[in-house]
Amino acid sequence: MSIAQLQQRDLILFDLDGTLLDSAADLFRALNISLNTLQLPLVTEAQVRVWVGKGAAKLCESVLLHITGEVDPVQHQQLLQTFMQVYAAELCVDTQLYPGVAEFLTYCQTQHLKMACVTNKPYSLAQGLLQKLQLEHYFQLVLGGDSLPQKKPHPLPLLHSVEILHSQIAKTLMIGDSSNDVEAARQAGIDCIVVSYGYNHGEDIYDCQPQQVIDDLRELILLS
């Protein structure tokens, strides 16, 4: 039994990185350019894929822990600032949609479902990615990690989306890829489905006991 029940929804909330977009290659490149600039050892894309999923500050923290065995606050700030500048300058070189995403977004649009992108990525970067990949027309609302006083796993971004888009908790569905999404939805009282392929900071997505896990968003079309 799928909890999607798209016929009974009027609002779908989507996480961005790891859910709609595979952005790890661009994050990896920006990170190594930044590490090189700060004369620190480089990391691999496989390592970055494990470390992403909890925001840029946490990513830089994980990198420094791996390289130096500690997180020096000054060094962390240097790396984070450098990384954000480099990444913003080359936001969308290798980033691409996961299989099934375009079809599912189009399907939701044809069903006249309202859609919001609720990410912890800074708003300007999220908006930039959506524009470069020509996805912005799908979303009535985009919330970044800096759009509100709280970000996921706090429920505020989800509840704010429901309010702004004149929906109801029971008619809203969250689709994400990490424990941040599951926890935010749980606290908001919103049903949540997670994808198996995303970024969860190296943790098994099943550990946070999601309501449902899928491998491809097109599964939700078939189930509806």
PDB file of C-alpha atoms in Angstrom:
ATOM      1  CA  MET A   1       0.000   0.000   0.000  1.00  0.00           C
ATOM      2  CA  SER A   2       1.589   3.254  -1.126  1.00  0.00           C
ATOM      3  CA  ILE A   3       1.130   6.303   1.045  1.00  0.00           C
ATOM      4  CA  ALA A   4       1.451   8.535  -2.029  1.00  0.00           C
ATOM      5  CA  GLN A   5      -2.308   8.586  -2.753  1.00  0.00           C
ATOM      6  CA  LEU A   6      -1.746  11.355  -5.282  1.00  0.00           C
ATOM      7  CA  GLN A   7      -5.475  11.604  -6.054  1.00  0.00           C
ATOM      8  CA  GLN A   8      -6.001  12.874  -2.506  1.00  0.00           C
ATOM      9  CA  ARG A   9      -3.119  15.382  -2.551  1.00  0.00           C
ATOM     10  CA  ASP A  10      -2.987  18.940  -3.763  1.00  0.00           C
ATOM     11  CA  LEU A  11       0.588  19.806  -2.716  1.00  0.00           C
ATOM     12  CA  ILE A  12       3.862  17.906  -3.165  1.00  0.00           C
ATOM     13  CA  LEU A  13       6.996  19.144  -1.359  1.00  0.00           C
ATOM     14  CA  PHE A  14      10.315  18.082  -2.881  1.00  0.00           C
ATOM     15  CA  ASP A  15      13.814  18.094  -1.480  1.00  0.00           C
ATOM     16  CA  LEU A  16      16.391  19.054  -4.142  1.00  0.00           C
ATOM     17  CA  ASP A  17      19.876  17.490  -3.913  1.00  0.00           C
ATOM     18  CA  GLY A  18      19.758  13.710  -3.802  1.00  0.00           C
ATOM     19  CA  THR A  19      16.035  13.670  -4.553  1.00  0.00           C
ATOM     20  CA  LEU A  20      15.574  15.513  -7.844  1.00  0.00           C
ATOM     21  CA  LEU A  21      19.195  16.262  -8.728  1.00  0.00           C
ATOM     22  CA  ASP A  22      22.454  14.360  -8.555  1.00  0.00           C
ATOM     23  CA  SER A  23      24.757  17.279  -7.755  1.00  0.00           C
ATOM     24  CA  ALA A  24      27.576  15.358  -6.043  1.00  0.00           C
ATOM     25  CA  ALA A  25      30.007  15.653  -8.985  1.00  0.00           C
ATOM     26  CA  ASP A  26      29.848  19.455  -8.916  1.00  0.00           C
ATOM     27  CA  LEU A  27      30.104  19.535  -5.102  1.00  0.00           C
ATOM     28  CA  PHE A  28      33.142  17.243  -5.338  1.00  0.00           C
ATOM     29  CA  ARG A  29      34.854  19.434  -7.928  1.00  0.00           C
ATOM     30  CA  ALA A  30      34.199  22.656  -5.992  1.00  0.00           C
ATOM     31  CA  LEU A  31      35.450  21.038  -2.809  1.00  0.00           C
ATOM     32  CA  ASN A  32      38.741  19.889  -4.303  1.00  0.00           C
ATOM     33  CA  ILE A  33      39.357  23.295  -5.905  1.00  0.00           C
ATOM     34  CA  SER A  34      38.766  24.823  -2.456  1.00  0.00           C
ATOM     35  CA  LEU A  35      41.045  22.328  -0.690  1.00  0.00           C
ATOM     36  CA  ASN A  36      43.729  22.991  -3.298  1.00  0.00           C
ATOM     37  CA  THR A  37      43.389  26.745  -2.730  1.00  0.00           C
ATOM     38  CA  LEU A  38      43.875  26.234   1.021  1.00  0.00           C
ATOM     39  CA  GLN A  39      46.801  23.834   0.365  1.00  0.00           C
ATOM     40  CA  LEU A  40      44.995  20.885   1.933  1.00  0.00           C
ATOM     41  CA  PRO A  41      44.928  17.269   0.656  1.00  0.00           C
ATOM     42  CA  LEU A  42      42.242  16.379  -1.876  1.00  0.00           C
ATOM     43  CA  VAL A  43      39.338  13.957  -1.438  1.00  0.00           C
ATOM     44  CA  THR A  44      37.547  11.507  -3.761  1.00  0.00           C
ATOM     45  CA  GLU A  45      34.081  11.770  -5.257  1.00  0.00           C
ATOM     46  CA  ALA A  46      33.109   8.533  -3.478  1.00  0.00           C
ATOM     47  CA  GLN A  47      33.979  10.151  -0.134  1.00  0.00           C
ATOM     48  CA  VAL A  48      32.010  13.296  -0.970  1.00  0.00           C
ATOM     49  CA  ARG A  49      28.953  11.197  -1.841  1.00  0.00           C
ATOM     50  CA  VAL A  50      29.061   9.762   1.666  1.00  0.00           C
ATOM     51  CA  TRP A  51      29.545  13.150   3.352  1.00  0.00           C
ATOM     52  CA  VAL A  52      26.853  15.168   1.553  1.00  0.00           C
ATOM     53  CA  GLY A  53      23.258  15.334   2.711  1.00  0.00           C
ATOM     54  CA  LYS A  54      23.372  17.579   5.766  1.00  0.00           C
ATOM     55  CA  GLY A  55      24.402  20.914   4.231  1.00  0.00           C
ATOM     56  CA  ALA A  56      27.647  22.636   3.225  1.00  0.00           C
ATOM     57  CA  ALA A  57      28.843  23.384   6.775  1.00  0.00           C
ATOM     58  CA  LYS A  58      28.515  19.719   7.750  1.00  0.00           C
ATOM     59  CA  LEU A  59      30.220  18.656   4.511  1.00  0.00           C
ATOM     60  CA  CYS A  60      33.236  20.887   5.240  1.00  0.00           C
ATOM     61  CA  GLU A  61      33.276  19.600   8.825  1.00  0.00           C
ATOM     62  CA  SER A  62      33.415  15.981   7.614  1.00  0.00           C
ATOM     63  CA  VAL A  63      36.208  16.816   5.169  1.00  0.00           C
ATOM     64  CA  LEU A  64      38.368  18.483   7.824  1.00  0.00           C
ATOM     65  CA  LEU A  65      37.758  15.641  10.279  1.00  0.00           C
ATOM     66  CA  HIS A  66      38.933  13.205   7.627  1.00  0.00           C
ATOM     67  CA  ILE A  67      41.997  15.242   6.606  1.00  0.00           C
ATOM     68  CA  THR A  68      43.217  16.657   9.928  1.00  0.00           C
ATOM     69  CA  GLY A  69      41.379  14.600  12.551  1.00  0.00           C
ATOM     70  CA  GLU A  70      39.778  17.728  14.009  1.00  0.00           C
ATOM     71  CA  VAL A  71      37.627  20.706  13.068  1.00  0.00           C
ATOM     72  CA  ASP A  72      39.458  23.973  13.659  1.00  0.00           C
ATOM     73  CA  PRO A  73      36.789  26.746  13.639  1.00  0.00           C
ATOM     74  CA  VAL A  74      38.948  29.194  11.655  1.00  0.00           C
ATOM     75  CA  GLN A  75      39.938  26.585   9.082  1.00  0.00           C
ATOM     76  CA  HIS A  76      36.327  25.414   8.851  1.00  0.00           C
ATOM     77  CA  GLN A  77      35.150  28.965   8.118  1.00  0.00           C
ATOM     78  CA  GLN A  78      37.884  29.411   5.490  1.00  0.00           C
ATOM     79  CA  LEU A  79      36.976  26.175   3.747  1.00  0.00           C
ATOM     80  CA  LEU A  80      33.244  26.838   3.884  1.00  0.00           C
ATOM     81  CA  GLN A  81      33.562  30.375   2.463  1.00  0.00           C
ATOM     82  CA  THR A  82      35.948  29.261  -0.291  1.00  0.00           C
ATOM     83  CA  PHE A  83      33.781  26.278  -1.169  1.00  0.00           C
ATOM     84  CA  MET A  84      30.578  28.349  -1.391  1.00  0.00           C
ATOM     85  CA  GLN A  85      32.264  30.895  -3.688  1.00  0.00           C
ATOM     86  CA  VAL A  86      33.734  28.236  -5.990  1.00  0.00           C
ATOM     87  CA  TYR A  87      30.509  26.223  -6.084  1.00  0.00           C
ATOM     88  CA  ALA A  88      28.324  29.274  -6.804  1.00  0.00           C
ATOM     89  CA  ALA A  89      30.592  30.220  -9.723  1.00  0.00           C
ATOM     90  CA  GLU A  90      30.194  26.793 -11.392  1.00  0.00           C
ATOM     91  CA  LEU A  91      26.892  25.534 -10.115  1.00  0.00           C
ATOM     92  CA  CYS A  92      25.759  23.234 -12.872  1.00  0.00           C
ATOM     93  CA  VAL A  93      28.473  21.544 -14.915  1.00  0.00           C
ATOM     94  CA  ASP A  94      27.810  17.851 -14.245  1.00  0.00           C
ATOM     95  CA  THR A  95      24.638  18.093 -12.139  1.00  0.00           C
ATOM     96  CA  GLN A  96      21.747  16.197 -13.697  1.00  0.00           C
ATOM     97  CA  LEU A  97      18.250  14.980 -12.972  1.00  0.00           C
ATOM     98  CA  TYR A  98      17.846  11.482 -11.607  1.00  0.00           C
ATOM     99  CA  PRO A  99      15.979   9.052 -13.886  1.00  0.00           C
ATOM    100  CA  GLY A 100      12.216   9.468 -13.657  1.00  0.00           C
ATOM    101  CA  VAL A 101      12.280  12.977 -12.183  1.00  0.00           C
ATOM    102  CA  ALA A 102      11.255  14.863 -15.329  1.00  0.00           C
ATOM    103  CA  GLU A 103       8.404  12.418 -15.980  1.00  0.00           C
ATOM    104  CA  PHE A 104       7.121  12.646 -12.417  1.00  0.00           C
ATOM    105  CA  LEU A 105       7.232  16.457 -12.290  1.00  0.00           C
ATOM    106  CA  THR A 106       5.382  16.608 -15.608  1.00  0.00           C
ATOM    107  CA  TYR A 107       2.819  14.093 -14.348  1.00  0.00           C
ATOM    108  CA  CYS A 108       2.192  16.155 -11.190  1.00  0.00           C
ATOM    109  CA  GLN A 109       1.789  19.249 -13.332  1.00  0.00           C
ATOM    110  CA  THR A 110      -0.766  17.543 -15.578  1.00  0.00           C
ATOM    111  CA  GLN A 111      -2.666  16.491 -12.430  1.00  0.00           C
ATOM    112  CA  HIS A 112      -2.721  20.178 -11.353  1.00  0.00           C
ATOM    113  CA  LEU A 113      -0.822  19.417  -8.172  1.00  0.00           C
ATOM    114  CA  LYS A 114       0.920  22.366  -6.546  1.00  0.00           C
ATOM    115  CA  MET A 115       4.658  21.802  -6.056  1.00  0.00           C
ATOM    116  CA  ALA A 116       7.251  23.373  -3.777  1.00  0.00           C
ATOM    117  CA  CYS A 117      11.001  22.812  -3.596  1.00  0.00           C
ATOM    118  CA  VAL A 118      12.064  22.756   0.059  1.00  0.00           C
ATOM    119  CA  THR A 119      15.838  22.465   0.367  1.00  0.00           C
ATOM    120  CA  ASN A 120      18.551  23.328   2.885  1.00  0.00           C
ATOM    121  CA  LYS A 121      20.688  24.670   0.036  1.00  0.00           C
ATOM    122  CA  PRO A 122      20.952  28.494   0.089  1.00  0.00           C
ATOM    123  CA  TYR A 123      18.020  29.962  -1.839  1.00  0.00           C
ATOM    124  CA  SER A 124      20.118  31.675  -4.526  1.00  0.00           C
ATOM    125  CA  LEU A 125      21.932  28.426  -5.357  1.00  0.00           C
ATOM    126  CA  ALA A 126      18.736  26.367  -5.379  1.00  0.00           C
ATOM    127  CA  GLN A 127      17.036  28.901  -7.646  1.00  0.00           C
ATOM    128  CA  GLY A 128      20.120  28.996  -9.890  1.00  0.00           C
ATOM    129  CA  LEU A 129      20.105  25.227 -10.316  1.00  0.00           C
ATOM    130  CA  LEU A 130      16.389  25.070 -11.067  1.00  0.00           C
ATOM    131  CA  GLN A 131      16.792  27.779 -13.703  1.00  0.00           C
ATOM    132  CA  LYS A 132      19.836  26.157 -15.351  1.00  0.00           C
ATOM    133  CA  LEU A 133      18.031  22.815 -15.554  1.00  0.00           C
ATOM    134  CA  GLN A 134      14.800  24.515 -16.694  1.00  0.00           C
ATOM    135  CA  LEU A 135      12.789  23.194 -13.779  1.00  0.00           C
ATOM    136  CA  GLU A 136      11.651  26.438 -12.154  1.00  0.00           C
ATOM    137  CA  HIS A 137       8.301  26.478 -13.987  1.00  0.00           C
ATOM    138  CA  TYR A 138       7.198  23.384 -12.051  1.00  0.00           C
ATOM    139  CA  PHE A 139       7.373  25.057  -8.637  1.00  0.00           C
ATOM    140  CA  GLN A 140       4.998  27.587  -7.129  1.00  0.00           C
ATOM    141  CA  LEU A 141       7.408  28.051  -4.213  1.00  0.00           C
ATOM    142  CA  VAL A 142      11.129  27.554  -3.592  1.00  0.00           C
ATOM    143  CA  LEU A 143      12.465  27.659  -0.029  1.00  0.00           C
ATOM    144  CA  GLY A 144      16.192  27.563   0.678  1.00  0.00           C
ATOM    145  CA  GLY A 145      17.987  26.862   3.927  1.00  0.00           C
ATOM    146  CA  ASP A 146      18.308  30.614   4.447  1.00  0.00           C
ATOM    147  CA  SER A 147      14.700  31.516   3.538  1.00  0.00           C
ATOM    148  CA  LEU A 148      13.289  31.094   7.067  1.00  0.00           C
ATOM    149  CA  PRO A 149      14.635  31.213  10.644  1.00  0.00           C
ATOM    150  CA  GLN A 150      14.723  27.388  10.719  1.00  0.00           C
ATOM    151  CA  LYS A 151      15.604  24.720   8.164  1.00  0.00           C
ATOM    152  CA  LYS A 152      15.012  20.971   7.953  1.00  0.00           C
ATOM    153  CA  PRO A 153      14.889  18.828  10.111  1.00  0.00           C
ATOM    154  CA  HIS A 154      12.810  21.567  11.755  1.00  0.00           C
ATOM    155  CA  PRO A 155       9.216  21.340  10.459  1.00  0.00           C
ATOM    156  CA  LEU A 156       8.883  25.098   9.806  1.00  0.00           C
ATOM    157  CA  PRO A 157       9.768  25.068   6.055  1.00  0.00           C
ATOM    158  CA  LEU A 158       7.181  22.343   5.431  1.00  0.00           C
ATOM    159  CA  LEU A 159       4.446  24.000   7.486  1.00  0.00           C
ATOM    160  CA  HIS A 160       5.238  27.369   5.890  1.00  0.00           C
ATOM    161  CA  SER A 161       4.858  25.826   2.416  1.00  0.00           C
ATOM    162  CA  VAL A 162       1.458  24.358   3.323  1.00  0.00           C
ATOM    163  CA  GLU A 163       0.303  27.742   4.614  1.00  0.00           C
ATOM    164  CA  ILE A 164       1.658  29.852   1.738  1.00  0.00           C
ATOM    165  CA  LEU A 165       0.232  27.524  -0.910  1.00  0.00           C
ATOM    166  CA  HIS A 166      -3.151  27.280   0.833  1.00  0.00           C
ATOM    167  CA  SER A 167      -3.075  23.539   1.287  1.00  0.00           C
ATOM    168  CA  GLN A 168      -3.672  21.261   4.283  1.00  0.00           C
ATOM    169  CA  ILE A 169      -1.421  18.827   6.148  1.00  0.00           C
ATOM    170  CA  ALA A 170      -3.549  15.846   5.091  1.00  0.00           C
ATOM    171  CA  LYS A 171      -3.390  16.870   1.423  1.00  0.00           C
ATOM    172  CA  THR A 172       0.391  17.356   1.401  1.00  0.00           C
ATOM    173  CA  LEU A 173       3.125  14.831   0.582  1.00  0.00           C
ATOM    174  CA  MET A 174       6.868  15.274   1.179  1.00  0.00           C
ATOM    175  CA  ILE A 175       9.380  13.529  -1.089  1.00  0.00           C
ATOM    176  CA  GLY A 176      13.000  13.523   0.076  1.00  0.00           C
ATOM    177  CA  ASP A 177      16.117  11.411   0.490  1.00  0.00           C
ATOM    178  CA  SER A 178      17.489  11.964   3.989  1.00  0.00           C
ATOM    179  CA  SER A 179      16.717  11.724   7.687  1.00  0.00           C
ATOM    180  CA  ASN A 180      16.343  15.534   7.614  1.00  0.00           C
ATOM    181  CA  ASP A 181      13.317  15.140   5.334  1.00  0.00           C
ATOM    182  CA  VAL A 182      11.834  12.273   7.337  1.00  0.00           C
ATOM    183  CA  GLU A 183      12.242  14.106  10.652  1.00  0.00           C
ATOM    184  CA  ALA A 184      10.848  17.416   9.350  1.00  0.00           C
ATOM    185  CA  ALA A 185       7.821  15.662   7.859  1.00  0.00           C
ATOM    186  CA  ARG A 186       7.269  13.597  11.002  1.00  0.00           C
ATOM    187  CA  GLN A 187       7.267  16.722  13.188  1.00  0.00           C
ATOM    188  CA  ALA A 188       4.961  18.524  10.742  1.00  0.00           C
ATOM    189  CA  GLY A 189       2.544  15.583  10.599  1.00  0.00           C
ATOM    190  CA  ILE A 190       3.047  15.295   6.831  1.00  0.00           C
ATOM    191  CA  ASP A 191       3.295  11.971   4.969  1.00  0.00           C
ATOM    192  CA  CYS A 192       6.794  11.419   3.590  1.00  0.00           C
ATOM    193  CA  ILE A 193       8.251   9.128   0.930  1.00  0.00           C
ATOM    194  CA  VAL A 194      12.021   8.863   0.479  1.00  0.00           C
ATOM    195  CA  VAL A 195      14.091   7.747  -2.501  1.00  0.00           C
ATOM    196  CA  SER A 196      16.686   5.023  -2.003  1.00  0.00           C
ATOM    197  CA  TYR A 197      19.361   6.593  -4.230  1.00  0.00           C
ATOM    198  CA  GLY A 198      19.937   9.938  -2.502  1.00  0.00           C
ATOM    199  CA  TYR A 199      22.341  11.469   0.015  1.00  0.00           C
ATOM    200  CA  ASN A 200      21.939  10.683   3.698  1.00  0.00           C
ATOM    201  CA  HIS A 201      25.392  11.477   5.052  1.00  0.00           C
ATOM    202  CA  GLY A 202      26.494   7.868   4.723  1.00  0.00           C
ATOM    203  CA  GLU A 203      23.644   6.539   6.877  1.00  0.00           C
ATOM    204  CA  ASP A 204      21.181   3.845   5.768  1.00  0.00           C
ATOM    205  CA  ILE A 205      17.912   5.648   4.996  1.00  0.00           C
ATOM    206  CA  TYR A 206      15.980   2.774   6.590  1.00  0.00           C
ATOM    207  CA  ASP A 207      17.538   3.612   9.983  1.00  0.00           C
ATOM    208  CA  CYS A 208      15.244   6.635  10.377  1.00  0.00           C
ATOM    209  CA  GLN A 209      12.184   4.428   9.784  1.00  0.00           C
ATOM    210  CA  PRO A 210      10.618   6.241   6.803  1.00  0.00           C
ATOM    211  CA  GLN A 211       6.995   5.516   5.911  1.00  0.00           C
ATOM    212  CA  GLN A 212       7.948   4.365   2.423  1.00  0.00           C
ATOM    213  CA  VAL A 213      11.101   4.031   0.301  1.00  0.00           C
ATOM    214  CA  ILE A 214      11.063   3.971  -3.501  1.00  0.00           C
ATOM    215  CA  ASP A 215      13.804   3.516  -6.120  1.00  0.00           C
ATOM    216  CA  ASP A 216      12.339   5.751  -8.841  1.00  0.00           C
ATOM    217  CA  LEU A 217       9.726   8.525  -8.731  1.00  0.00           C
ATOM    218  CA  ARG A 218       7.924   6.906 -11.667  1.00  0.00           C
ATOM    219  CA  GLU A 219       6.795   4.186  -9.248  1.00  0.00           C
ATOM    220  CA  LEU A 220       4.400   6.756  -7.772  1.00  0.00           C
ATOM    221  CA  ILE A 221       2.721   7.271 -11.137  1.00  0.00           C
ATOM    222  CA  LEU A 222       2.127   3.542 -11.488  1.00  0.00           C
ATOM    223  CA  LEU A 223       0.821   3.282  -7.913  1.00  0.00           C
ATOM    224  CA  SER A 224      -1.624   6.130  -8.439  1.00  0.00           C
TER     225      SER A 224
END
